[in-house]
PDB file of C-alpha atoms in Angstrom:
ATOM      1  CA  UNK G 851     -81.777  31.687  58.447  1.00 47.00           C
ATOM      2  CA  UNK G 852     -80.455  35.153  59.292  1.00 47.00           C
ATOM      3  CA  UNK G 853     -83.243  36.747  57.207  1.00 45.00           C
ATOM      4  CA  UNK G 854     -85.880  34.790  59.127  1.00 45.00           C
ATOM      5  CA  UNK G 855     -84.309  35.776  62.443  1.00 41.00           C
ATOM      6  CA  UNK G 856     -84.191  39.428  61.382  1.00 38.00           C
ATOM      7  CA  UNK G 857     -87.877  39.297  60.387  1.00 41.00           C
ATOM      8  CA  UNK G 858     -88.857  37.816  63.755  1.00 37.00           C
ATOM      9  CA  UNK G 859     -86.886  40.468  65.673  1.00 38.00           C
ATOM     10  CA  UNK G 860     -88.387  43.237  63.530  1.00 38.00           C
ATOM     11  CA  UNK G 861     -91.904  41.899  64.120  1.00 37.00           C
ATOM     12  CA  UNK G 862     -91.363  41.800  67.883  1.00 35.00           C
ATOM     13  CA  UNK G 863     -89.962  45.334  67.833  1.00 37.00           C
ATOM     14  CA  UNK G 864     -92.916  46.662  65.835  1.00 35.00           C
ATOM     15  CA  UNK G 865     -95.400  44.899  68.096  1.00 35.00           C
ATOM     16  CA  UNK G 866     -93.707  46.527  71.076  1.00 35.00           C
ATOM     17  CA  UNK G 867     -94.038  49.933  69.438  1.00 32.00           C
ATOM     18  CA  UNK G 868     -97.783  49.440  69.019  1.00 31.00           C
ATOM     19  CA  UNK G 869     -98.286  48.827  72.723  1.00 34.00           C
ATOM     20  CA  UNK G 870     -96.126  51.681  74.031  1.00 32.00           C
ATOM     21  CA  UNK G 871     -98.591  54.485  73.389  1.00 44.00           C
ATOM     22  CA  UNK G 872    -101.463  54.760  75.845  1.00 79.00           C
ATOM     23  CA  UNK G 873    -104.966  55.059  74.438  1.00 90.00           C
ATOM     24  CA  UNK G 874    -107.741  55.904  76.870  1.00 95.00           C
ATOM     25  CA  UNK G 875    -111.164  54.657  75.820  1.00 93.00           C
ATOM     26  CA  UNK G 876    -114.721  55.509  76.832  1.00 94.00           C
ATOM     27  CA  UNK G 877    -117.124  52.678  77.673  1.00 92.00           C
ATOM     28  CA  UNK G 878    -120.854  52.677  78.363  1.00 93.00           C
ATOM     29  CA  UNK G 879    -122.537  49.791  80.181  1.00 90.00           C
ATOM     30  CA  UNK G 880    -126.145  49.333  81.296  1.00 91.00           C
ATOM     31  CA  UNK G 881    -126.832  46.718  83.986  1.00 86.00           C
ATOM     32  CA  UNK G 882    -129.431  44.314  82.603  1.00 89.00           C
ATOM     33  CA  UNK G 883    -131.086  43.868  86.008  1.00 88.00           C
ATOM     34  CA  UNK G 884    -130.943  47.328  87.603  1.00 84.00           C
ATOM     35  CA  UNK G 885    -130.836  49.456  84.406  1.00 88.00           C
ATOM     36  CA  UNK G 886    -128.052  51.535  85.987  1.00 88.00           C
ATOM     37  CA  UNK G 887    -125.842  53.174  83.385  1.00 91.00           C
ATOM     38  CA  UNK G 888    -122.099  53.303  84.029  1.00 93.00           C
ATOM     39  CA  UNK G 889    -119.890  55.410  81.770  1.00 95.00           C
ATOM     40  CA  UNK G 890    -116.171  54.894  82.215  1.00 95.00           C
ATOM     41  CA  UNK G 891    -112.833  56.068  80.821  1.00 96.00           C
ATOM     42  CA  UNK G 892    -109.968  53.604  81.243  1.00 95.00           C
ATOM     43  CA  UNK G 893    -107.068  51.855  79.520  1.00 94.00           C
ATOM     44  CA  UNK G 894    -106.240  48.316  78.465  1.00 88.00           C
ATOM     45  CA  UNK G 895    -103.199  46.437  77.226  1.00 82.00           C
ATOM     46  CA  UNK G 896    -103.719  47.595  73.643  1.00 70.00           C
ATOM     47  CA  UNK G 897    -106.410  49.605  71.847  1.00 62.00           C
ATOM     48  CA  UNK G 898    -109.387  47.830  70.289  1.00 62.00           C
ATOM     49  CA  UNK G 899    -112.342  49.275  68.412  1.00 58.00           C
ATOM     50  CA  UNK G 900    -114.994  47.297  70.294  1.00 62.00           C
ATOM     51  CA  UNK G 901    -113.641  46.322  73.703  1.00 68.00           C
ATOM     52  CA  UNK G 902    -110.791  46.720  76.176  1.00 76.00           C
ATOM     53  CA  UNK G 903    -108.277  43.920  76.589  1.00 81.00           C
ATOM     54  CA  UNK G 904    -106.906  43.595  80.136  1.00 84.00           C
ATOM     55  CA  UNK G 905    -104.723  41.027  81.897  1.00 85.00           C
ATOM     56  CA  UNK G 906    -105.244  39.185  85.152  1.00 83.00           C
ATOM     57  CA  UNK G 907    -103.096  40.317  88.100  1.00 81.00           C
ATOM     58  CA  UNK G 908    -102.676  43.772  86.562  1.00 90.00           C
ATOM     59  CA  UNK G 909    -104.274  47.062  87.584  1.00 92.00           C
ATOM     60  CA  UNK G 910    -105.706  49.913  85.524  1.00 94.00           C
ATOM     61  CA  UNK G 911    -106.755  53.492  86.406  1.00 97.00           C
ATOM     62  CA  UNK G 912    -110.272  54.640  85.548  1.00 97.00           C
ATOM     63  CA  UNK G 913    -112.634  57.624  85.747  1.00 98.00           C
ATOM     64  CA  UNK G 914    -116.386  57.293  85.504  1.00 96.00           C
ATOM     65  CA  UNK G 915    -119.955  58.365  86.134  1.00 96.00           C
ATOM     66  CA  UNK G 916    -122.877  56.277  87.355  1.00 92.00           C
ATOM     67  CA  UNK G 917    -126.115  58.244  87.281  1.00 86.00           C
ATOM     68  CA  UNK G 918    -125.045  61.449  89.104  1.00 85.00           C
ATOM     69  CA  UNK G 919    -122.105  59.886  90.967  1.00 93.00           C
ATOM     70  CA  UNK G 920    -118.593  60.656  89.696  1.00 96.00           C
ATOM     71  CA  UNK G 921    -115.682  58.397  90.667  1.00 97.00           C
ATOM     72  CA  UNK G 922    -111.991  57.737  90.033  1.00 98.00           C
ATOM     73  CA  UNK G 923    -109.716  54.900  91.079  1.00 97.00           C
ATOM     74  CA  UNK G 924    -108.006  51.632  90.185  1.00 96.00           C
ATOM     75  CA  UNK G 925    -109.484  48.343  88.949  1.00 93.00           C
ATOM     76  CA  UNK G 926    -108.006  44.899  88.404  1.00 90.00           C
ATOM     77  CA  UNK G 927    -108.064  43.304  84.973  1.00 89.00           C
ATOM     78  CA  UNK G 928    -108.597  39.955  83.290  1.00 86.00           C
ATOM     79  CA  UNK G 929    -111.485  37.517  83.298  1.00 84.00           C
ATOM     80  CA  UNK G 930    -111.013  36.592  86.961  1.00 84.00           C
ATOM     81  CA  UNK G 931    -110.414  39.840  88.809  1.00 82.00           C
ATOM     82  CA  UNK G 932    -108.677  40.088  92.156  1.00 85.00           C
ATOM     83  CA  UNK G 933    -109.697  42.525  94.926  1.00 87.00           C
ATOM     84  CA  UNK G 934    -107.806  45.807  94.688  1.00 90.00           C
ATOM     85  CA  UNK G 935    -107.704  46.876  98.343  1.00 89.00           C
ATOM     86  CA  UNK G 936    -106.116  50.211  99.288  1.00 92.00           C
ATOM     87  CA  UNK G 937    -104.508  52.081  96.380  1.00 95.00           C
ATOM     88  CA  UNK G 938    -102.359  55.180  95.908  1.00 96.00           C
ATOM     89  CA  UNK G 939    -102.365  57.583  92.963  1.00 97.00           C
ATOM     90  CA  UNK G 940     -99.882  60.308  92.070  1.00 98.00           C
ATOM     91  CA  UNK G 941    -100.192  62.708  89.157  1.00 98.00           C
ATOM     92  CA  UNK G 942     -96.791  64.085  88.091  1.00 98.00           C
ATOM     93  CA  UNK G 943     -95.101  65.531  91.208  1.00 97.00           C
ATOM     94  CA  UNK G 944     -98.340  66.393  93.040  1.00 97.00           C
ATOM     95  CA  UNK G 945     -99.016  64.963  96.521  1.00 98.00           C
ATOM     96  CA  UNK G 946    -100.053  61.296  96.635  1.00 98.00           C
ATOM     97  CA  UNK G 947    -103.733  60.362  96.958  1.00 98.00           C
ATOM     98  CA  UNK G 948    -104.706  57.292  99.004  1.00 97.00           C
ATOM     99  CA  UNK G 949    -108.057  55.586  98.378  1.00 97.00           C
ATOM    100  CA  UNK G 950    -109.342  52.799 100.646  1.00 93.00           C
ATOM    101  CA  UNK G 951    -111.971  50.103 100.003  1.00 91.00           C
ATOM    102  CA  UNK G 952    -114.207  51.801 102.591  1.00 90.00           C
ATOM    103  CA  UNK G 953    -114.521  54.792 100.238  1.00 93.00           C
ATOM    104  CA  UNK G 954    -115.579  52.632  97.305  1.00 91.00           C
ATOM    105  CA  UNK G 955    -119.298  52.835  96.479  1.00 87.00           C
ATOM    106  CA  UNK G 956    -121.051  49.471  96.742  1.00 77.00           C
ATOM    107  CA  UNK G 957    -122.536  50.147  93.300  1.00 77.00           C
ATOM    108  CA  UNK G 958    -119.085  49.512  91.775  1.00 73.00           C
ATOM    109  CA  UNK G 959    -118.581  46.214  93.587  1.00 62.00           C
ATOM    110  CA  UNK G 960    -119.247  42.860  91.991  1.00 52.00           C
ATOM    111  CA  UNK G 961    -122.880  41.861  92.098  1.00 45.00           C
ATOM    112  CA  UNK G 962    -122.723  38.948  94.505  1.00 45.00           C
ATOM    113  CA  UNK G 963    -126.093  37.727  95.830  1.00 46.00           C
ATOM    114  CA  UNK G 964    -126.575  38.735  99.462  1.00 46.00           C
ATOM    115  CA  UNK G 965    -128.504  36.182 101.473  1.00 47.00           C
ATOM    116  CA  UNK G 966    -131.360  37.586 103.533  1.00 50.00           C
ATOM    117  CA  UNK G 967    -130.953  35.827 106.857  1.00 51.00           C
ATOM    118  CA  UNK G 968    -133.812  36.049 109.333  1.00 54.00           C
ATOM    119  CA  UNK G 969    -132.414  37.579 112.481  1.00 54.00           C
ATOM    120  CA  UNK G 970    -133.384  39.731 115.440  1.00 58.00           C
ATOM    121  CA  UNK G 971    -134.141  43.380 114.516  1.00 62.00           C
ATOM    122  CA  UNK G 972    -131.279  44.726 116.638  1.00 61.00           C
ATOM    123  CA  UNK G 973    -128.791  42.661 114.588  1.00 58.00           C
ATOM    124  CA  UNK G 974    -130.262  43.518 111.177  1.00 59.00           C
ATOM    125  CA  UNK G 975    -128.247  46.747 110.765  1.00 64.00           C
ATOM    126  CA  UNK G 976    -125.052  45.057 111.947  1.00 57.00           C
ATOM    127  CA  UNK G 977    -125.560  42.211 109.481  1.00 55.00           C
ATOM    128  CA  UNK G 978    -126.184  44.695 106.670  1.00 57.00           C
ATOM    129  CA  UNK G 979    -123.019  46.660 107.535  1.00 58.00           C
ATOM    130  CA  UNK G 980    -120.893  43.503 107.678  1.00 54.00           C
ATOM    131  CA  UNK G 981    -122.152  42.363 104.263  1.00 57.00           C
ATOM    132  CA  UNK G 982    -121.511  45.812 102.782  1.00 57.00           C
ATOM    133  CA  UNK G 983    -117.946  45.908 104.145  1.00 56.00           C
ATOM    134  CA  UNK G 984    -117.253  42.400 102.820  1.00 60.00           C
ATOM    135  CA  UNK G 985    -118.533  43.426  99.391  1.00 59.00           C
ATOM    136  CA  UNK G 986    -116.231  46.455  99.350  1.00 60.00           C
ATOM    137  CA  UNK G 987    -113.198  44.444 100.495  1.00 67.00           C
ATOM    138  CA  UNK G 988    -113.760  41.840  97.752  1.00 72.00           C
ATOM    139  CA  UNK G 989    -114.399  44.422  95.028  1.00 84.00           C
ATOM    140  CA  UNK G 990    -112.112  44.484  91.950  1.00 88.00           C
ATOM    141  CA  UNK G 991    -112.499  48.279  92.077  1.00 91.00           C
ATOM    142  CA  UNK G 992    -111.242  50.876  94.561  1.00 95.00           C
ATOM    143  CA  UNK G 993    -112.627  54.351  93.946  1.00 96.00           C
ATOM    144  CA  UNK G 994    -113.080  57.784  95.469  1.00 97.00           C
ATOM    145  CA  UNK G 995    -116.249  59.786  94.873  1.00 96.00           C
ATOM    146  CA  UNK G 996    -117.562  63.311  95.441  1.00 96.00           C
ATOM    147  CA  UNK G 997    -115.220  66.270  95.924  1.00 97.00           C
ATOM    148  CA  UNK G 998    -112.167  64.052  96.369  1.00 98.00           C
ATOM    149  CA  UNK G 999    -112.812  62.423  92.988  1.00 98.00           C
ATOM    150  CA  UNK G1000    -113.265  65.813  91.320  1.00 97.00           C
ATOM    151  CA  UNK G1001    -109.947  67.090  92.705  1.00 98.00           C
ATOM    152  CA  UNK G1002    -108.094  63.992  91.473  1.00 98.00           C
ATOM    153  CA  UNK G1003    -109.676  64.203  88.003  1.00 98.00           C
ATOM    154  CA  UNK G1004    -108.797  67.909  87.731  1.00 98.00           C
ATOM    155  CA  UNK G1005    -105.156  67.018  88.459  1.00 98.00           C
ATOM    156  CA  UNK G1006    -105.315  64.267  85.839  1.00 98.00           C
ATOM    157  CA  UNK G1007    -106.680  66.687  83.215  1.00 98.00           C
ATOM    158  CA  UNK G1008    -103.712  69.022  83.818  1.00 97.00           C
ATOM    159  CA  UNK G1009    -101.104  66.286  84.300  1.00 98.00           C
ATOM    160  CA  UNK G1010     -98.889  64.222  82.036  1.00 97.00           C
ATOM    161  CA  UNK G1011     -98.508  60.914  83.909  1.00 97.00           C
ATOM    162  CA  UNK G1012    -100.493  59.067  86.563  1.00 97.00           C
ATOM    163  CA  UNK G1013     -98.581  56.608  88.755  1.00 97.00           C
ATOM    164  CA  UNK G1014    -100.416  54.081  90.902  1.00 96.00           C
ATOM    165  CA  UNK G1015     -99.815  51.219  93.290  1.00 93.00           C
ATOM    166  CA  UNK G1016    -101.716  48.765  95.445  1.00 91.00           C
ATOM    167  CA  UNK G1017    -100.742  48.989  99.112  1.00 87.00           C
ATOM    168  CA  UNK G1018    -100.198  45.933 101.309  1.00 65.00           C
ATOM    169  CA  UNK G1019    -102.349  43.422  99.439  1.00 55.00           C
ATOM    170  CA  UNK G1020    -102.311  41.109  96.426  1.00 49.00           C
ATOM    171  CA  UNK G1021     -98.531  41.073  96.281  1.00 54.00           C
ATOM    172  CA  UNK G1022     -98.667  38.280  93.692  1.00 54.00           C
ATOM    173  CA  UNK G1023    -100.035  40.855  91.270  1.00 53.00           C
ATOM    174  CA  UNK G1024     -98.126  43.624  89.534  1.00 55.00           C
ATOM    175  CA  UNK G1025     -98.748  46.250  92.207  1.00 80.00           C
ATOM    176  CA  UNK G1026     -97.335  49.363  90.526  1.00 88.00           C
ATOM    177  CA  UNK G1027     -97.782  51.058  87.195  1.00 92.00           C
ATOM    178  CA  UNK G1028     -98.011  54.327  85.315  1.00 95.00           C
ATOM    179  CA  UNK G1029    -100.058  55.608  82.390  1.00 96.00           C
ATOM    180  CA  UNK G1030     -99.645  58.690  80.202  1.00 96.00           C
ATOM    181  CA  UNK G1031    -102.369  61.323  80.502  1.00 97.00           C
ATOM    182  CA  UNK G1032    -102.429  62.294  76.844  1.00 96.00           C
ATOM    183  CA  UNK G1033    -104.960  63.750  74.400  1.00 96.00           C
ATOM    184  CA  UNK G1034    -106.903  60.475  74.265  1.00 95.00           C
ATOM    185  CA  UNK G1035    -107.707  60.885  77.983  1.00 97.00           C
ATOM    186  CA  UNK G1036    -109.301  64.324  77.489  1.00 96.00           C
ATOM    187  CA  UNK G1037    -111.205  63.139  74.397  1.00 96.00           C
ATOM    188  CA  UNK G1038    -112.535  60.073  76.216  1.00 96.00           C
ATOM    189  CA  UNK G1039    -113.671  62.229  79.167  1.00 97.00           C
ATOM    190  CA  UNK G1040    -115.636  64.441  76.772  1.00 97.00           C
ATOM    191  CA  UNK G1041    -117.377  61.363  75.361  1.00 96.00           C
ATOM    192  CA  UNK G1042    -118.816  60.526  78.790  1.00 96.00           C
ATOM    193  CA  UNK G1043    -119.684  64.134  79.595  1.00 95.00           C
ATOM    194  CA  UNK G1044    -116.837  65.105  81.947  1.00 96.00           C
ATOM    195  CA  UNK G1045    -115.505  68.618  81.308  1.00 94.00           C
ATOM    196  CA  UNK G1046    -113.664  71.148  83.475  1.00 91.00           C
ATOM    197  CA  UNK G1047    -116.912  73.059  84.028  1.00 90.00           C
ATOM    198  CA  UNK G1048    -118.634  69.811  85.072  1.00 91.00           C
ATOM    199  CA  UNK G1049    -116.051  69.389  87.848  1.00 93.00           C
ATOM    200  CA  UNK G1050    -116.541  72.902  89.283  1.00 88.00           C
TER     201      UNK G1050
END
């Protein structure tokens, strides 16, 4: 009985050791309807050769490129993803970055069908803006783009740890976390074409 118990404890300990190290992975996805290519570097619960395993009500940092747009932020995991809302990132002891849903490109949001409602011309722009804001608020991604994204990624390339949290929303989820910025992060960035010279 004691031998069996020892074996179980040893197995649990070894399994825990396998999940401690962070492995960043590069992914490449082409939308089957728009043909837009999205290359992304992110983490999961444990490394897998073919896909990333994530859990519902957990959040994961990511860096990516879609066409010529570069972005960085936080996404929710699992099969049924929750909206991320406003997030904060901090690399080592550098100042904290705050990213809001309003900054998130619509291209990263879930592809919900938007109904085309016949309305008066003067309300058409308002309707379009409302639908866009709703899409961003419901997105399982929150991301910064442009120069802000480049500055954050540069810090990540020099840093050792990224800490993150979701601010004021989805409190049922695990709202804080941290991930090591190790060699696998730099290697994964190279696979999707992000280098220091690319960010200058």
